[in-house]
Amino acid sequence: MIIRGTRQKLRRDVARGLRPLFDQLQCPWLCPALNNDFSGRQRIRRTATSVERRPSPVPPSVTAANRPPDRGFAYAATQEPVYQDDYIPWEANTSLDGEHQHKFSWTSEKSASNLPHFDPSTPLIIPNTLQLAPRTFRHIDGIGGEVGDIHRILQACLQLGQLDRASATVRRLNDIYKADSVELLEAHNAYFAGIIAKIVISNDQLLLAHMHKWFEVEIRGKGIHPNEVTIALMIQASFHDYNEKKTARTIRRYLAIARDYEIYDAVLAAIYARLSDAQFMQLTRYDEEGLARERELILEDEVALPLGDSGTAETEDMQAPTIMPQRQKGLGLTALQKSLALFYNGQKGAKQQMVQRAISGDIDIVELQRQLEKDTIASALERWRTDHDETVKRIGVHSSLQSKSIGSLMWTWHEQLLPAVKDELREIKKSADSAGRDKDVDRLMYGPFLQYISPEKLSATTILVSLQALTRSSSQKGIALARLITEVGKAIEEESEAEMLQRKMKEITKKKISSRQRSKVLAQLIKKKQNNAASEAARAKSSVSRQSRPRNTMPTTPEWSSTIVTKVGAAMVSLLYKVAKIDLPAKDHKNGKTESKSEPAFRRFTQFSHGRRLGVFGMHKVLAEKIMKEPVGSAIAKHLPMLVEPVPWTGYKEGGFLQQPVAVVRTTSSHSETRDYMKLASKSGDMAQVYSALDVLGKTPWKINRAIFNIMAQVWNSGEGVAEIAPVDPKLEYPPDPGPSADKDARLQYAYKVKQLDNLKDGYHSNRCFQNFQLEVARAFLNEQFYFPHNMDFRGRAYPIPPYLNHMGADHCRGLLLFGKGRELGHNGLTWLRVHLANVFGFDKASLIERRDFTYEHVEEINDSARNPLNGRRWWLKAEDPWQCLATCIELTNALDSPDPTKFISHLPVHQDGTCNGLQHYAALGGDSIGAKQVNLEPGDRPSDIYTAVAEMVQQRITEDAMSGDPMGLLLDGKIKRKIVKQTVMTNVYGVTFAGAKMQVLRQLEDFYPDLFADDSRKLFMASSYIAKKIFQSLSIMFTGAHDIQYWLGECASRICDALTPQQIQYIEESAAGKKQSTPFSASPTNYKALEDEHSRFKTSVIWTTPLKMPIVQPYRKGSTKQIKTNFQKINLIEPSTADPVSKRKQLQAFPPNFIHSLDATHMFLSALKCNELGLSFAAVHDSFWTHAADIDTMNLVIRDAFIKMHSENIVGRVAAEFEARYKGGMYLATVKYNSAVGQKIRDLRKKTRQAKKPEAQIKMDELLVERKRLNLLASSNAEERAKGEAMVTPSKLVEEIANKEDVASLEELDGALGEVQNEDDVQATDAVETTCNALDTHEVPDGSSDTDTIPDFISSVVTEGPESAKVATATAVHKAKRAKLARESKKVWVWRPLTFPPVPNKGTFDVSRLKDSKYFFS
């Protein structure tokens, strides 16, 4: 009776019943984004604003006599009094008159915009320095290779339901792994889960019996201990036995096994979610004593949770102007239009019906978004077929290449490739079914991964990606075969991932819903499990850091390895190469008739690059010429703007689009460590505020500016080149051909100019094609409100995911965009709209009053631009950002035409840009008073301009040199302009090297003074080096504290990159003591010899945590080369992993700029969160923040207070504390000068102990162990042991006793630090070679040859005869001699030292709180 009553009471309600369990998993109290209400929202109806009135004249109080002088740029900060304007248009309670009345607080404990508590002594750590490099095992029955790939193949077979192949793979893993390895047990569990998936569908009793037998024979029979998941899977399968008595007996047996292994409670928690209500009730009968409490809970009443309604949206049905297509007959544009067809008015069909149903409220707008995200491959195929049918109707089946469109040609290839793909899939199945030596190892490896998606998608994706890659690289030259294969393989992987995600979503919707009582039971079981494991967890927890134990398991993500990607791509590209043909006209010499001849569309060849032979894949010459005229472009528009708010971010790949999986961090294959840290931080709740900030950026609604779109469409359709819109037929004047009789120099000069013009013409065409896509996207969303989901790079800098049209695009993209929500201007908003107009025009370095008055002085021009933009004076085209200027002119005119401009509803985003934001952070970190003033951290009456300040300081120093008779000073005196120094100052903070700075200055000198260096190119190089040195010196004076911090960051990175972790040292000690190290493998890998020294490599990345608790991992490593055999050729790929050593130079050079980028991102995120709390619309382009004009005052307070809040904390000190904790116990290789006193003593000690005769690697390991022993003895509590340690003499002890600062080798790798200038001899040596290179001016330095060491070799290989060869030989000899001298002087002696970090530099006197009163911090 009890059971019968219970069955009647069981009701299912997932929303309420499982909510407590979801709370445990998602932790909403840690992630505010999870508490946001994302219910359906209605869209705002838009109305057009009339244009009638003209802008108001200059106010009476501002006359010609008292108006400040016009100025186009700001000056350097000075102490002299400046002009004060008495006309203040802003309200008295705003921040712009210097009075701050905060309307918000940063101190609320519940605020998501507060900086979280972070204890730097317990950072998030993944101790992966003992991570094993990929092990390779020999093939048996076609199964072998890298062990990770074997796991991936197993996953693929299980997802495809290929259980025979899966069972063979698990048996092979049985041979590879030891019985106690976690990886092997997980493979068995995955196999069981795959079997159950089939049993649930078919109730196959033979398969069930096979599973029971496998458990006994392959698991317990081979000494593998099952865990709770294994037993839970066996119990779940047992419920499908037809014999109920046998079911009861079997389940009781598995429960008894669970008790034997002491995992009973864990098994119950694991099995609970897998069973239906009825099955769980049966389970309670089978074990009434053990589940008595659970039976009581399940009898309680439950309360249903009503489901919420989703809102509907309204749209305005207005006819969009047609965009004239750029001449690119191809599928690119048309396929994009097909993808966007559901938006276009007047089109009939399922998609348009869906739009109408969404408007009427019959279906949710979310369904429309799902339709938009669906695969666009089908639309590409549809377009190809249409083009082909039109071609056949027009000129017949057997038409020549020139008669066919690209779409028709691609459809022909698709028809040829599709049968080949199907044949290949049959061969894959045949190989899998064969036995012994008949198995094709390659097909067995890549075969399962080709079966995720349909043959039609495989064919279309291969054709699309191949032509796109060839078009991007250069149709004439071709593309490296390895690159093409990788791109095709990655595209197929992405399609497969999307397909699998859709299948999983369907499976989730089919699952049964659990009752509230079952939720209580599960909570009870989880609590039991946690209580039983509490003591064990406490023992495992580190007292120093939160660590995640690494495991050599199959990846938890579905990402393919480079080997699989390469083999899949090679298989498809090889099929395309074989079948793709083109028909060319050929003349028959016998009868003189012209007939069609079929030739391969693609060709393969080799060429030499950097001394190596490179496989190249190219197009037939005729096809390449056709592609140049009809480019393919980008056809697959997966990531379009969204019609609904993006899914809130809750995990690494959980958020953004509804159906398209996108990672929250943009990574490449070399960023595996970044992915691991991001996933762990997400699970720990550390990413809560970062995810919330991304959600804020993503939920900002946008719409298209119809007025700008109509004007832009008119310009586009005219073919005229206006603003950034490329002309359809650019008028370029080619120079006259000098003729064959002209001298060699004249012919070369003519060829060079023609090539430049050809490149310019191709650039116009390429830009116009891409702009065509952007305008089509804008046209599609013309009547829609939409959103840009955001993700970020590994440093935390946010980017919108939709690639075509977004607010980070060029000026014409920004001009097209408006906020979806409007705000009344108010008095201040109207003034800020005027200031914004001056900013986008380029008058942005003047005071705010002057910028406002700029609009009064150009009343007629603004009016004319707004009312007659194309047929009037076109004043707006003189602006720095013309389309944004035009949009602002129209918005301002519309506001002034309204009855009350302060009540005008404005949608225009108004920007506030930082002043060289990187230097702002450096000035705050270092407390630099002079630098703070130059970057507007210090309050002032008008904006300071760092570029003008540096230019003036450089000019002053040059004048001093000229007065002393310096030839270069005399040459350049009076010639330093702001623009010459601007790029170098801007990029210096982000790691530009001295060589890079010289090239920046050189380009500016060429533009400003082309005649000054026409006769002697050597002077140009010397001048650029001279000016760059002055720029660096000026920055070091202005930013003394920042300079010290940059060097401190570099020194820390240098030590980290030369360090071994405690885990590595312990491994080395144990190995030296003869202890055999544990390994999960029972079989010997085939690549064991190549991995012998892997644990003594320097593998420690520079890792730090931002103020918002986001872990930043620098991904720069020296990847090992992997050779992959394909049916094309052997392909060498470099795939860095955590098992590879770090690249010290890249780690060191990148750390200071990456650190600043992470602070920049933190400042933006904090500002976004606070603006969201205050109800502001917010968008950002890195250090440019956008909101409504009416909210600029509030946003300015927010961004200043966010900056103050960040820098009021000891950021650098916290990083130092984190480094001490993160790298505690490590040892690093320090260096001292070779000829110093301590250097001489260390060399003498090594001779005395006969260490000098050993190989250097052996000496390093021996001395490491000795130094480790000394440190352990010194740390002992036993006095006798401490005495032994003190008596030991080691190189490290000598350094401690007699070394001084001058003996320590300087940090040379941090080239380009603030104020850092290379050694003068090194500069001159480099200049000598660079001058000669410039004189040649006909060859390009290969990639990777930027270092001065490699330049002489390159030059000597380029020029071998003629008069220039003597110059080259002279320059090379001088360079080598000076480099040899530098090498002797920089010789060092290494020594092991405990990994500690230098003291944090002293901070300057600047008080960052003074920023509160700075009107020009962002302006």
PDB file of N, CA and C in Angstrom, residues 1321-1322 1325 1329 1352 1369-1385:
ATOM      1  N   ASP A1321      77.172  50.492 -29.073  1.00  0.00           N
ATOM      2  CA  ASP A1321      77.851  49.685 -30.082  1.00  0.00           C
ATOM      3  C   ASP A1321      76.884  48.765 -30.792  1.00  0.00           C
ATOM      4  N   ASP A1322      75.953  48.195 -30.028  1.00  0.00           N
ATOM      5  CA  ASP A1322      74.983  47.293 -30.627  1.00  0.00           C
ATOM      6  C   ASP A1322      74.085  48.048 -31.590  1.00  0.00           C
ATOM      7  N   ALA A1325      76.112  48.789 -34.742  1.00  0.00           N
ATOM      8  CA  ALA A1325      76.315  47.582 -35.531  1.00  0.00           C
ATOM      9  C   ALA A1325      75.056  47.209 -36.286  1.00  0.00           C
ATOM     10  N   VAL A1329      74.172  47.387 -40.739  1.00  0.00           N
ATOM     11  CA  VAL A1329      73.564  46.350 -41.566  1.00  0.00           C
ATOM     12  C   VAL A1329      72.224  46.809 -42.118  1.00  0.00           C
ATOM     13  N   PRO A1352      73.046  39.389 -40.936  1.00  0.00           N
ATOM     14  CA  PRO A1352      74.170  39.214 -41.862  1.00  0.00           C
ATOM     15  C   PRO A1352      74.031  37.973 -42.738  1.00  0.00           C
ATOM     16  N   ALA A1369      79.491  43.136 -47.457  1.00  0.00           N
ATOM     17  CA  ALA A1369      80.601  42.479 -46.772  1.00  0.00           C
ATOM     18  C   ALA A1369      81.184  43.377 -45.691  1.00  0.00           C
ATOM     19  N   THR A1370      81.329  44.675 -46.003  1.00  0.00           N
ATOM     20  CA  THR A1370      81.867  45.609 -45.020  1.00  0.00           C
ATOM     21  C   THR A1370      80.947  45.721 -43.808  1.00  0.00           C
ATOM     22  N   ALA A1371      79.632  45.902 -44.080  1.00  0.00           N
ATOM     23  CA  ALA A1371      78.679  46.034 -42.981  1.00  0.00           C
ATOM     24  C   ALA A1371      78.641  44.772 -42.145  1.00  0.00           C
ATOM     25  N   THR A1372      78.708  43.631 -42.808  1.00  0.00           N
ATOM     26  CA  THR A1372      78.660  42.364 -42.087  1.00  0.00           C
ATOM     27  C   THR A1372      79.891  42.187 -41.215  1.00  0.00           C
ATOM     28  N   ALA A1373      81.056  42.534 -41.747  1.00  0.00           N
ATOM     29  CA  ALA A1373      82.288  42.389 -40.974  1.00  0.00           C
ATOM     30  C   ALA A1373      82.269  43.287 -39.746  1.00  0.00           C
ATOM     31  N   VAL A1374      81.834  44.550 -39.925  1.00  0.00           N
ATOM     32  CA  VAL A1374      81.748  45.467 -38.792  1.00  0.00           C
ATOM     33  C   VAL A1374      80.780  44.937 -37.748  1.00  0.00           C
ATOM     34  N   HIS A1375      79.645  44.463 -38.238  1.00  0.00           N
ATOM     35  CA  HIS A1375      78.619  43.947 -37.333  1.00  0.00           C
ATOM     36  C   HIS A1375      79.143  42.757 -36.533  1.00  0.00           C
ATOM     37  N   LYS A1376      79.774  41.804 -37.216  1.00  0.00           N
ATOM     38  CA  LYS A1376      80.270  40.604 -36.536  1.00  0.00           C
ATOM     39  C   LYS A1376      81.341  40.951 -35.512  1.00  0.00           C
ATOM     40  N   ALA A1377      82.212  41.872 -35.848  1.00  0.00           N
ATOM     41  CA  ALA A1377      83.278  42.249 -34.912  1.00  0.00           C
ATOM     42  C   ALA A1377      82.706  42.876 -33.647  1.00  0.00           C
ATOM     43  N   LYS A1378      81.739  43.756 -33.836  1.00  0.00           N
ATOM     44  CA  LYS A1378      81.173  44.414 -32.660  1.00  0.00           C
ATOM     45  C   LYS A1378      80.325  43.440 -31.856  1.00  0.00           C
ATOM     46  N   ARG A1379      79.649  42.533 -32.530  1.00  0.00           N
ATOM     47  CA  ARG A1379      78.861  41.542 -31.790  1.00  0.00           C
ATOM     48  C   ARG A1379      79.786  40.589 -31.000  1.00  0.00           C
ATOM     49  N   ALA A1380      80.934  40.278 -31.589  1.00  0.00           N
ATOM     50  CA  ALA A1380      81.886  39.416 -30.873  1.00  0.00           C
ATOM     51  C   ALA A1380      82.402  40.122 -29.618  1.00  0.00           C
ATOM     52  N   LYS A1381      82.670  41.405 -29.733  1.00  0.00           N
ATOM     53  CA  LYS A1381      83.121  42.173 -28.576  1.00  0.00           C
ATOM     54  C   LYS A1381      82.035  42.190 -27.492  1.00  0.00           C
ATOM     55  N   LEU A1382      80.802  42.407 -27.911  1.00  0.00           N
ATOM     56  CA  LEU A1382      79.699  42.411 -26.958  1.00  0.00           C
ATOM     57  C   LEU A1382      79.540  41.042 -26.294  1.00  0.00           C
ATOM     58  N   ALA A1383      79.748  39.976 -27.085  1.00  0.00           N
ATOM     59  CA  ALA A1383      79.617  38.625 -26.527  1.00  0.00           C
ATOM     60  C   ALA A1383      80.656  38.375 -25.441  1.00  0.00           C
ATOM     61  N   ARG A1384      81.901  38.849 -25.672  1.00  0.00           N
ATOM     62  CA  ARG A1384      82.945  38.662 -24.659  1.00  0.00           C
ATOM     63  C   ARG A1384      82.612  39.424 -23.385  1.00  0.00           C
ATOM     64  N   GLU A1385      82.091  40.645 -23.570  1.00  0.00           N
ATOM     65  CA  GLU A1385      81.789  41.469 -22.403  1.00  0.00           C
ATOM     66  C   GLU A1385      80.570  40.958 -21.636  1.00  0.00           C
TER      67      GLU A1385
END
